[in-house]
Coordinates of C-alpha atoms in Angstrom, one line a residue:
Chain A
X19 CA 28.4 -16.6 54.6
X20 CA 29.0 -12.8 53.9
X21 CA 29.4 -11.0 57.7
X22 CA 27.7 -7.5 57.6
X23 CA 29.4 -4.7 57.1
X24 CA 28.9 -2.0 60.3
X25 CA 31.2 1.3 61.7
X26 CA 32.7 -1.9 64.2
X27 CA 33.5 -3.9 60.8
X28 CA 35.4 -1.4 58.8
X29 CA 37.2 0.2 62.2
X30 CA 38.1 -3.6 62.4
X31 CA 39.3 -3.9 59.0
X32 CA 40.8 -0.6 59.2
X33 CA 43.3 -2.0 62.2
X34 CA 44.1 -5.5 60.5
X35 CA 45.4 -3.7 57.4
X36 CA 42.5 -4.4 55.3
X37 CA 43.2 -7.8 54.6
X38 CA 40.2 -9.3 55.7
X39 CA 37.7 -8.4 52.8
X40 CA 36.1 -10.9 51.1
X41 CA 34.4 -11.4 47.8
X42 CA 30.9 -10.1 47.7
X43 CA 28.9 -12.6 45.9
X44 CA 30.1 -16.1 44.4
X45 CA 31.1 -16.8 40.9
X46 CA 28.5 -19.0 40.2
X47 CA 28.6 -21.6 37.4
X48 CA 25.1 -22.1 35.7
X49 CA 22.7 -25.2 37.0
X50 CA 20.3 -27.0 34.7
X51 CA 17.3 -24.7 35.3
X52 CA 16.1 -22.0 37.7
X53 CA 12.6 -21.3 38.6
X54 CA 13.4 -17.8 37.6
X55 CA 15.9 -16.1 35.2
X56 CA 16.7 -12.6 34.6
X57 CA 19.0 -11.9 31.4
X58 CA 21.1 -8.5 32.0
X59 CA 23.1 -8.1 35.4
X60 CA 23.0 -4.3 35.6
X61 CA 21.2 -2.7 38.4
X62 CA 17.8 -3.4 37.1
X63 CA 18.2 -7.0 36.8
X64 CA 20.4 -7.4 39.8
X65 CA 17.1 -5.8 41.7
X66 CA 14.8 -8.1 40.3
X67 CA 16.9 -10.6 41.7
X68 CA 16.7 -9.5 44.8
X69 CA 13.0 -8.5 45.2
X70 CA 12.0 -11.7 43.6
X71 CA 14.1 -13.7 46.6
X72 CA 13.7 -11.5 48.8
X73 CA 9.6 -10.5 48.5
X74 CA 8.6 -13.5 46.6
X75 CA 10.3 -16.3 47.9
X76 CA 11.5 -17.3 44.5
X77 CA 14.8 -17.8 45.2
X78 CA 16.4 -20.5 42.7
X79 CA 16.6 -17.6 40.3
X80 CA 19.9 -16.5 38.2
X81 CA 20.9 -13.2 36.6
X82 CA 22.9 -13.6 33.3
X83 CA 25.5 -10.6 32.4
X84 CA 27.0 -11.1 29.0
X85 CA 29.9 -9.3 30.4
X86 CA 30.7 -8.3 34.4
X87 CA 28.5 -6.6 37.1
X88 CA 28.5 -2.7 36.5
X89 CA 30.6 -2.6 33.2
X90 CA 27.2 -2.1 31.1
X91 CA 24.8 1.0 31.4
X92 CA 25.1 0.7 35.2
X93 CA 28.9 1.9 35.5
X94 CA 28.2 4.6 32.2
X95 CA 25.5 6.8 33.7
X96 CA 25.6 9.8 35.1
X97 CA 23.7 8.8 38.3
X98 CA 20.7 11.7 38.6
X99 CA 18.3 10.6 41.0
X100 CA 14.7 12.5 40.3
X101 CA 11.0 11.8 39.9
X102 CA 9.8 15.4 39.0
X103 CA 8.0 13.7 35.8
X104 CA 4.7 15.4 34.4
X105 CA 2.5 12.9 33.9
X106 CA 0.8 10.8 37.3
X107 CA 1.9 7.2 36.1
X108 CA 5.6 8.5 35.5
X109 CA 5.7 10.6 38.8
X110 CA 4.3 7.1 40.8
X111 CA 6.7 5.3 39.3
X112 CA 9.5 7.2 39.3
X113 CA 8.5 8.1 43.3
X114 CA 8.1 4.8 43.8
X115 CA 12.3 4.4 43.0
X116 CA 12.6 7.4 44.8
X117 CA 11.8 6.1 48.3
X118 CA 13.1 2.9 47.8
X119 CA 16.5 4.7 47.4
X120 CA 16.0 6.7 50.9
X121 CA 16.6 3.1 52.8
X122 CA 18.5 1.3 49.6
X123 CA 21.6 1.4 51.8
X124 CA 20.2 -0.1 54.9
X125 CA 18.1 -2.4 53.1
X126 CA 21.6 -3.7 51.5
X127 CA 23.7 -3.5 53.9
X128 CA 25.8 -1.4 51.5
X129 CA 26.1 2.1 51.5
X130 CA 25.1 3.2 47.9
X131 CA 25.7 6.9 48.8
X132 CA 22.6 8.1 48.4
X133 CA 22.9 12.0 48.3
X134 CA 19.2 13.6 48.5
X135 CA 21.3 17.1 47.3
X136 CA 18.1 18.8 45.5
X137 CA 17.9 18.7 41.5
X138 CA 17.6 21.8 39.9
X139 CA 16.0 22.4 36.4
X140 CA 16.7 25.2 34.8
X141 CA 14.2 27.8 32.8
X142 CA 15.6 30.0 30.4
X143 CA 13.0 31.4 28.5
X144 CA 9.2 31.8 28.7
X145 CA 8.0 28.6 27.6
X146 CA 10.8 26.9 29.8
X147 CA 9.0 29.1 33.0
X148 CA 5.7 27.7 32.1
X149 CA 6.3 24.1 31.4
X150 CA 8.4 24.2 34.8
X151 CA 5.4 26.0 36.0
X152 CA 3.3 23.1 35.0
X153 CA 5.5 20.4 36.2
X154 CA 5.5 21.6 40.0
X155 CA 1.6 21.8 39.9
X156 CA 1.1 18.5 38.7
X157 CA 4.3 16.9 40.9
X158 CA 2.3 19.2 43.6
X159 CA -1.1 17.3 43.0
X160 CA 0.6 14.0 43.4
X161 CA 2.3 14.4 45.9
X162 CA 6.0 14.6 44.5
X163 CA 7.9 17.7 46.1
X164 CA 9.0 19.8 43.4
X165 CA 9.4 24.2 43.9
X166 CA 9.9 27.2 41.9
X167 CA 13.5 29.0 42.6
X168 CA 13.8 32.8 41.2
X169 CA 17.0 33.2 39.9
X170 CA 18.4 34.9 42.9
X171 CA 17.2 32.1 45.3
X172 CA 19.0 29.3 42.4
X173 CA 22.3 31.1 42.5
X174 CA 21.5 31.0 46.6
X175 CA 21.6 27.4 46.2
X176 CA 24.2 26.6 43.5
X177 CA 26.8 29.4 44.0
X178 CA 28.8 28.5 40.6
X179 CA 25.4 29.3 38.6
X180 CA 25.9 32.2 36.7
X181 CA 22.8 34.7 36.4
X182 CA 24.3 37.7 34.8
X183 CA 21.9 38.5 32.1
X184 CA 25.1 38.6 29.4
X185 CA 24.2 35.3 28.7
X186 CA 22.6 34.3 25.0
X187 CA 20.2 32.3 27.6
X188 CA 19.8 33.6 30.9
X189 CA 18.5 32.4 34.0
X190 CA 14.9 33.2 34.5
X191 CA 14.7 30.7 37.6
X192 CA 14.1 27.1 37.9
X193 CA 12.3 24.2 39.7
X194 CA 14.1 22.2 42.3
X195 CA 13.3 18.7 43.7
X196 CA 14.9 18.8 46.9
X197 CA 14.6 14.9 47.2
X198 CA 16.4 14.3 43.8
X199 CA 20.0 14.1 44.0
X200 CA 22.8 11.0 43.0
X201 CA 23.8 7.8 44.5
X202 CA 26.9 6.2 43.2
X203 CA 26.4 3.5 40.7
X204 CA 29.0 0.7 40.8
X205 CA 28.1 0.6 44.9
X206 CA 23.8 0.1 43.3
X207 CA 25.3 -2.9 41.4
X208 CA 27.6 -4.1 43.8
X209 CA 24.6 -4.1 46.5
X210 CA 22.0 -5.6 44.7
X211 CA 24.5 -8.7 43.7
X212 CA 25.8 -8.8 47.1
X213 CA 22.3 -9.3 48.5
X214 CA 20.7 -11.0 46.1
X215 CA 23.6 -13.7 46.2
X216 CA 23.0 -13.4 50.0
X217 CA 20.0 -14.7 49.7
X218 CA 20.8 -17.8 47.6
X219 CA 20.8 -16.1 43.2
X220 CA 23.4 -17.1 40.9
X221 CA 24.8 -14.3 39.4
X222 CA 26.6 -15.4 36.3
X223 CA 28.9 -13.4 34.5
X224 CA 30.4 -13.6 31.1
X225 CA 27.2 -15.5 30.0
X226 CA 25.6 -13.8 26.8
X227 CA 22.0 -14.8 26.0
X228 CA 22.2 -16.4 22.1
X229 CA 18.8 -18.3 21.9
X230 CA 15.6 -18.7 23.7
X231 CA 14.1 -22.0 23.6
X232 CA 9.7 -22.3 23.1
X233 CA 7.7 -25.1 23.6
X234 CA 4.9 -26.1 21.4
X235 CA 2.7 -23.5 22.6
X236 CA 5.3 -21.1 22.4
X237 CA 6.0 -20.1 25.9
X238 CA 9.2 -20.0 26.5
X239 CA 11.3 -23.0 28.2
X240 CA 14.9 -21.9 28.6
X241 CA 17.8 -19.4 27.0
X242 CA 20.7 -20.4 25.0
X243 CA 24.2 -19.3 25.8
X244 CA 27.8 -19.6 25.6
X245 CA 27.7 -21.3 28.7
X246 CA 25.1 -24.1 27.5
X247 CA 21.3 -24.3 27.6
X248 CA 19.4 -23.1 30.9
X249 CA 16.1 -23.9 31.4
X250 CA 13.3 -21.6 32.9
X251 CA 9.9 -20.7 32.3
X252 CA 9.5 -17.1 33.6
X253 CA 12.1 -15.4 31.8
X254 CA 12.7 -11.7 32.7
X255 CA 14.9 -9.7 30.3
X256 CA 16.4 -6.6 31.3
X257 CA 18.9 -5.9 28.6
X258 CA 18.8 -2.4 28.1
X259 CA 20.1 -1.2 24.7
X260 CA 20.2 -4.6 24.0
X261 CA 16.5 -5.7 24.6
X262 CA 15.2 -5.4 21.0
X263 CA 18.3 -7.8 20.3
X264 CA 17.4 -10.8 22.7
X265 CA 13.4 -9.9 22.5
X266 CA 14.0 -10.6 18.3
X267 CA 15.3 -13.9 19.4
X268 CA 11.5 -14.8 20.5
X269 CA 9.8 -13.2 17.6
X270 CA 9.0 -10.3 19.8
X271 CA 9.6 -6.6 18.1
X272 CA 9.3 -3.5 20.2
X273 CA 8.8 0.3 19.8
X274 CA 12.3 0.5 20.7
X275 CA 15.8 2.7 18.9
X276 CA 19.1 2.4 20.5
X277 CA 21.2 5.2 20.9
X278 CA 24.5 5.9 22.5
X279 CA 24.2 8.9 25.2
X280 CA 27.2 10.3 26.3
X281 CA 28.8 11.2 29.7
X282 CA 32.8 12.6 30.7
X283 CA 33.8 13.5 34.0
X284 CA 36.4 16.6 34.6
X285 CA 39.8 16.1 36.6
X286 CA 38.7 15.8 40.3
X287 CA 39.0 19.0 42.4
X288 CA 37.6 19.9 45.7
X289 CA 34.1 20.4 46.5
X290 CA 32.3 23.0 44.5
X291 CA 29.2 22.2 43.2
X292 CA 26.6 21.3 46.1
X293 CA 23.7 19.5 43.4
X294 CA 22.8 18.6 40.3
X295 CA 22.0 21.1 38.2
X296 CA 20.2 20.2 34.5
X297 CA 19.4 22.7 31.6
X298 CA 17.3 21.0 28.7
X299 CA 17.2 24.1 26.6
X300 CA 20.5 24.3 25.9
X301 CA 21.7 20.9 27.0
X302 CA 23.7 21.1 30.2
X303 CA 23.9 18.7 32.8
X304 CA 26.4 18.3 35.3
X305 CA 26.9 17.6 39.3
X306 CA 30.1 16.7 41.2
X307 CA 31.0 13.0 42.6
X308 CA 32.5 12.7 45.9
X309 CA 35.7 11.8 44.2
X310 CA 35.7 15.3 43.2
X311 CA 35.2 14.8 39.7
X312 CA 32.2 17.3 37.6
X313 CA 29.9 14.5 36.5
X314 CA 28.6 15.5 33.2
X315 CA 25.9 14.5 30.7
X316 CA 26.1 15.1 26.6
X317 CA 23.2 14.2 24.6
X318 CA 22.7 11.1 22.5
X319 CA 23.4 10.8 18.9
X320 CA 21.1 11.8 15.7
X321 CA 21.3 8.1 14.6
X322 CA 20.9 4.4 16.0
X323 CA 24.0 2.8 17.0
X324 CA 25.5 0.2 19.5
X325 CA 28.8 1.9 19.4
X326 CA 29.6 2.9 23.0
X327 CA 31.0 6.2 21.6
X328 CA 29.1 9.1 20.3
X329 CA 30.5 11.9 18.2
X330 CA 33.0 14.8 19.5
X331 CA 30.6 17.3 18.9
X332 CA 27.9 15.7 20.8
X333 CA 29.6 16.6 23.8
X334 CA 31.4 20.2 22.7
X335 CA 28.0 21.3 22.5
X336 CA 27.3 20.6 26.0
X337 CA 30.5 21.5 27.6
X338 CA 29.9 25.0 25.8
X339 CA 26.8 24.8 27.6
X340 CA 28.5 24.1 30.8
X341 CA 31.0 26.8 30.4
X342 CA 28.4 29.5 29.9
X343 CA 26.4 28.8 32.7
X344 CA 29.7 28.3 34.8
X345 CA 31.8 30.4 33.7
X346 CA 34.7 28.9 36.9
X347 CA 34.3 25.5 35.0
X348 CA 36.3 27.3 31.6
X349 CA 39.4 26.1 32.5
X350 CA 38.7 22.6 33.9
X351 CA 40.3 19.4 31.8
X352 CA 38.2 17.0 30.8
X353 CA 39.2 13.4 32.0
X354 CA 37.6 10.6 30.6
X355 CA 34.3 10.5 27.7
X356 CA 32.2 7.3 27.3
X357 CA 29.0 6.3 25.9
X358 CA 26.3 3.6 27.0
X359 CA 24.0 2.3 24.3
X360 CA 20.3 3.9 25.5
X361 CA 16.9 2.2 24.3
X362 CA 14.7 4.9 23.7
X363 CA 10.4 4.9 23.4
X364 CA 8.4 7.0 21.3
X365 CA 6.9 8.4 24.2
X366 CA 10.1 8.6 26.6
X367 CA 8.5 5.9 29.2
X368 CA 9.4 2.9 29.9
X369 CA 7.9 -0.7 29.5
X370 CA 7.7 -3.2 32.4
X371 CA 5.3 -5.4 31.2
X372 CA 4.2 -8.9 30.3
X373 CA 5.5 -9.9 26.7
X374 CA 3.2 -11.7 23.9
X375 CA 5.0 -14.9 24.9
X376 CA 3.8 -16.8 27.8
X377 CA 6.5 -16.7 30.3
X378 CA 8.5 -13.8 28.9
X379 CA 8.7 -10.0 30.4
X380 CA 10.6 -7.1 29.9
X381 CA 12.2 -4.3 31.4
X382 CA 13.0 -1.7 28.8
X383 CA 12.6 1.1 27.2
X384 CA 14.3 3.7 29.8
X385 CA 16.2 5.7 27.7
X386 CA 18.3 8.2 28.5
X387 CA 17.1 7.9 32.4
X388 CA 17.2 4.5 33.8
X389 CA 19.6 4.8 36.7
X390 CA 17.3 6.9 38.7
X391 CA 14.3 4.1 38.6
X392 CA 16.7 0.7 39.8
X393 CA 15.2 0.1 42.9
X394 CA 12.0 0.7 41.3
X395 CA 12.2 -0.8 38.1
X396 CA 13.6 -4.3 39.8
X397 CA 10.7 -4.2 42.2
X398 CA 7.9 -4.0 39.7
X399 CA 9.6 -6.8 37.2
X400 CA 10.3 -9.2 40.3
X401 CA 6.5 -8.1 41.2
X402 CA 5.5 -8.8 37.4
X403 CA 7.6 -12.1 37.3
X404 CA 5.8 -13.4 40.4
X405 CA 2.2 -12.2 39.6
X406 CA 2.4 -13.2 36.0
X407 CA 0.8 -9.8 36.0
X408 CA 1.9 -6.2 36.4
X409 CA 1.8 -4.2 39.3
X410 CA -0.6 -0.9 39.5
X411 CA 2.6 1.1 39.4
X412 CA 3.7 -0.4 36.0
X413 CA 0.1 -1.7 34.6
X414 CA 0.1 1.6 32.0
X415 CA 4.0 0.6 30.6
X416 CA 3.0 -1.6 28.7
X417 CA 3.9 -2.9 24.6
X418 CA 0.3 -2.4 24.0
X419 CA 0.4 0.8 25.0
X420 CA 1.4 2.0 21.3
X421 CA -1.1 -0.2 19.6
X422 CA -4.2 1.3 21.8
X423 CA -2.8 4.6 21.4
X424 CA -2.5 5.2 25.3
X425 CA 0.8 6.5 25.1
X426 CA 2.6 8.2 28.5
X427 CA 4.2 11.2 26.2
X428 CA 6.9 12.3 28.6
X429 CA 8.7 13.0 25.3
X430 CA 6.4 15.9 24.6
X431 CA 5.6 17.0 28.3
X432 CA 10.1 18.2 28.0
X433 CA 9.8 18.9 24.8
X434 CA 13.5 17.7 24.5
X435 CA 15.6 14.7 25.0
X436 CA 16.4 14.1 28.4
Chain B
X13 CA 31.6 13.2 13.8
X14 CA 30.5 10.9 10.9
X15 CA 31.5 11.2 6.7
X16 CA 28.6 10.6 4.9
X17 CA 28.4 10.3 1.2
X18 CA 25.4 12.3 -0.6
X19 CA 25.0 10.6 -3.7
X20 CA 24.3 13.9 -5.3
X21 CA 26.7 15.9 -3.6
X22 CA 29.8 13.9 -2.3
X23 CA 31.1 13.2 1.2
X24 CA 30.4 16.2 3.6
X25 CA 30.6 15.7 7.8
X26 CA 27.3 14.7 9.3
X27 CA 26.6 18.3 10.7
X28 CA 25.3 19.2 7.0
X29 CA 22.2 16.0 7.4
X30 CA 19.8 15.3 9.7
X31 CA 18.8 11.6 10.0
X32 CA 15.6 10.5 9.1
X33 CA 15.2 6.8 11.1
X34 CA 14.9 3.2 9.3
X35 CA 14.5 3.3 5.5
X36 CA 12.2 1.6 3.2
X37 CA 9.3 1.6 5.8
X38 CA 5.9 1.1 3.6
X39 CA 3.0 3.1 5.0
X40 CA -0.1 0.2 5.1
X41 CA -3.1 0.6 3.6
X42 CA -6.2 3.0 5.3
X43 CA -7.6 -0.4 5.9
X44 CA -4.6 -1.4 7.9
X45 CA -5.6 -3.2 11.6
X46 CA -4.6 -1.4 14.7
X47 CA -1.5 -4.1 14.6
X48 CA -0.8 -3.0 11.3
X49 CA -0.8 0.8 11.8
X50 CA 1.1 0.7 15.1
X51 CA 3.9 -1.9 13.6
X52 CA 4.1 1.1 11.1
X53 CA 4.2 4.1 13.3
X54 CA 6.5 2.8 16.2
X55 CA 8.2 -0.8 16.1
X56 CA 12.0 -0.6 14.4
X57 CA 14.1 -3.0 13.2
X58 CA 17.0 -1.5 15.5
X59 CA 19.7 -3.8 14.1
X60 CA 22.8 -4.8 15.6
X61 CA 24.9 -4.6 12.3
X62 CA 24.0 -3.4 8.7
X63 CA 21.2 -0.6 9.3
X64 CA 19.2 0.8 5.9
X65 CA 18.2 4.5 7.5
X66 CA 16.8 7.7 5.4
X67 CA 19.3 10.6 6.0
X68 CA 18.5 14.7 4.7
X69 CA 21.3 16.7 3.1
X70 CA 19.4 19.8 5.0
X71 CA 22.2 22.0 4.7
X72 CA 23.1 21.1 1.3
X73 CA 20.9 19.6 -1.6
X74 CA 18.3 19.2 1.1
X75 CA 17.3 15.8 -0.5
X76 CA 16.6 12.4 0.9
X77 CA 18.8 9.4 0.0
X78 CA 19.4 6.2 1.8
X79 CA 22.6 4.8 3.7
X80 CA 23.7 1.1 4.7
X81 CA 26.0 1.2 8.2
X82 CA 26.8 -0.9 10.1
X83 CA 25.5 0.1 13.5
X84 CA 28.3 -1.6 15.7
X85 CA 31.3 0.2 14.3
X86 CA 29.3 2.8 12.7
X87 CA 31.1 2.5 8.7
X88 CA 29.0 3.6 5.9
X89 CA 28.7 0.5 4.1
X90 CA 26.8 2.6 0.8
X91 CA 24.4 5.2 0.1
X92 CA 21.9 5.4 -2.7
X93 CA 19.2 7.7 -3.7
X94 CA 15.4 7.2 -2.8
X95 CA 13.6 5.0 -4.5
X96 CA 16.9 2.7 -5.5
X97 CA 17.9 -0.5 -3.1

């Protein structure tokens, strides 16, 4: 039994030299079967988890990580928090993760440091005003806060933002979602498997998915591993990059290109930078971690890869960005670079959905901006799972979606990768 | 930054090309079911190892040619020109 954690725990722990801590969930081995089973332990799968014990009294459920908790996409984002999407079934959705993350820490019992510090979206030239323009009105009709900043009031609130009209793109204002900010990853993972294992999940690590298993009529029965056959038959799979890899493994193809997206964090200074501010025009995106460290986001690749790298200039470009708009950021080192292999739609939305194959759904599809919807996205599979049917939130994110022509084009409404 | 061969001009760094997706997809007949046309238009292969993808020499030859690699390391395996296998 885990004790809760409280200001009277950690003073405690504080005084008895920190000695008392223990583990957060169990190392579980696999049983025979599980009414449940979610493949992919990152934060979207660990939420499942959770919502489908802890709202749907499924609770003899596992989550299989081919590797540990919050070493996949989880620990490699860049932690944006934002639902400031055109479109009315992106904006629910994404709302929808937004206030679950308002209570995510009490909910848990673990503080995921979630930091409502305003998101601001930068305009730089006319079209850029009037798509910004566009997005507030229809974030204004449904409900999802979302205001226009002249370049005077953006500087106001980011003081580093430089508005000088030297630059090749300057300033011409920008659209802030005061809700939108960052939480910090690791602690989204770490709380969900806490809680989840609380509440009786296995959470297995260092279990890869290698099979799934159908039955005569082609629903499917259990998953294949390295750590032996598992039984199930509602099988969610939340792999990420990897989803069109384990869907193949039951016949199932999907509209889905993995790509890696980069992210690097400077050397950690004191606190300068009071939100997160993102540029799509010329690719900048960047906020400071409470470690100190400038947070910031590259692009993803031209090409499809599983790589975990991306190329050099991938990220120059973007830290040219960076220096332009912040001209006191010129001289900052540059202290670690990563990639995390992104699946990306055609239309830039995700799928949470029923699969062809009776007993299989999926969680995919969120591209380069999955972090933000984790509460959300866990909720509406667990919901799924349970149902055998999707929520209202996620009944439009479906596969079918690009058959019937019914596509959510996000991609389009930006007009760039993001 | 990748080296990719053009099989008309030689190796050259990758920002000379812009990549063009999976190669050798067919495009189905008029006829073609809803299935059919969508299968075309959206699903990929996406594979986890030896990829066949269309690349442009835009700021070179500016012609189309096809490259093998291997998409968990990311080494050009081959490159041929369109229309070859």
């Amino acid at each position: 039994m885990r004790s809760r954690f409280s200001g009277w725990s950690l003073l405690l722990g504080g005084l008895t030299g920190q000695r008392g801590w223990r583990e957060q969930w169990r190392a579980a081995t696999p049983k025979k079967g599980y009414d449940a089973l979610i493949v992919g332990g990152g934060g979207h799968g660990l939420a499942a988890a959770y919502y489908l014990a802890k709202e749907h009294g499924i609770r003899n459920v596992a989550v299989l990580e081919k590797g540990w908790i919050g070493g996949g996409n989880t620990g490699r984002n860049t932690t944006v928090i934002r639902s400031n999407y055109l479109f009315s079934e992106s904006s629910s959705l994404y709302d929808h993760a937004v206030k679950l993350w308002e209570t995510l820490s009490q909910e848990l019992n673990y503080n995921v440091m979630y930091s409502p510090r305003g998101v601001l979206m930068l305009a730089h030239n006319v079209h850029d005003c009037q798509v910004s323009q566009r997005h507030i009105h229809a974030n204004y009709a449904n409900g999802v806060d979302n205001e226009w900043l002249t370049p005077a009031q953006a500087k106001a609130y980011c003081p580093p933002l430089n508005i000088g009209s030297e630059l090749r793109y300057p300033v011409l204002g920008g659209a802030l979602q005061r809700r939108g900010g960052t939480a910090r990853h690791d602690a989204v993972a770490w709380g969900y498997a806490r809680a989840a294992d609380a509440l009786g999940v296995d959470i297995i690590e260092n279990c890869e998915v290698t099979g799934l298993k159908r039955d005569a009529n082609g629903a499917v029965v259990a998953v294949e591993t390295n750590r032996g056959v598992i039984e199930s038959r509602r099988i969610g799979v939340s792999a990420a990059g990897h989803s069109t890899v384990v869907l193949q493994m039951a016949g199932v193809r999907l509209p889905l290109e993995s790509f890696p997206l980069q992210a690097l964090v400077s050397e950690p200074v004191k606190p300068i930078f009071p939100c997160v501010v993102m540029s799509n025009t010329i690719h900048a995106y960047i906020s400071q971690s409470d470690k100190g460290e400038l947070v910031i986001g590259a692009s993803t690749d031209a090409y499809t890869s599983y790589t975990q790298r991306g190329a050099l200039h991938v990220s120059l470009h973007t830290l040219e960005a960076v220096c332009e708009l912040f001209p006191a950021f010129r001289r900052m080192r540059m202290l670690r670079n990563w990639g995390g292999i992104v699946d990306v739609t055609p239309d830039r939305s995700p799928i949470v959905a029923k699969t062809p194959v009776p007993g299989l759904y999926v969680n995919c599809g969120w591209g380069t901006g999955g972090f933000k919807a984790t509460p959300g996205a866990g909720h509406l599979l667990a919901w799924t799972m349970a149902h055998d049917a999707p929520h209202p939130l996620n009944a439009a994110f479906t596969i079918e979606r690009f058959r019937d022509g019914l596509l959510i084009d996000e991609a389009a409404a930006a007009a760039v990768s993001h | 930054m990748l080296l990719i061969p053009c099989p008309y001009c030689g190796v050259r760094p990758e920002l000379e090309f812009s990549y063009g997706g999976q190669a050798h997809i067919a495009r189905p007949q008029t006829s073609a079911s809803a299935e059919e046309w969508a299968a075309f238009q959206y699903e990929r292969v996406n594979t986890r190892g030896p990829h066949a993808e269309r690349w442009r020499h835009t700021h070179g030859c500016g012609r189309f040619f096809n490259v093998v690699r291997d998409t968990t390391t990311d080494q050009i395996l081959r490159s041929y020109r369109s229309g070859e296998r």
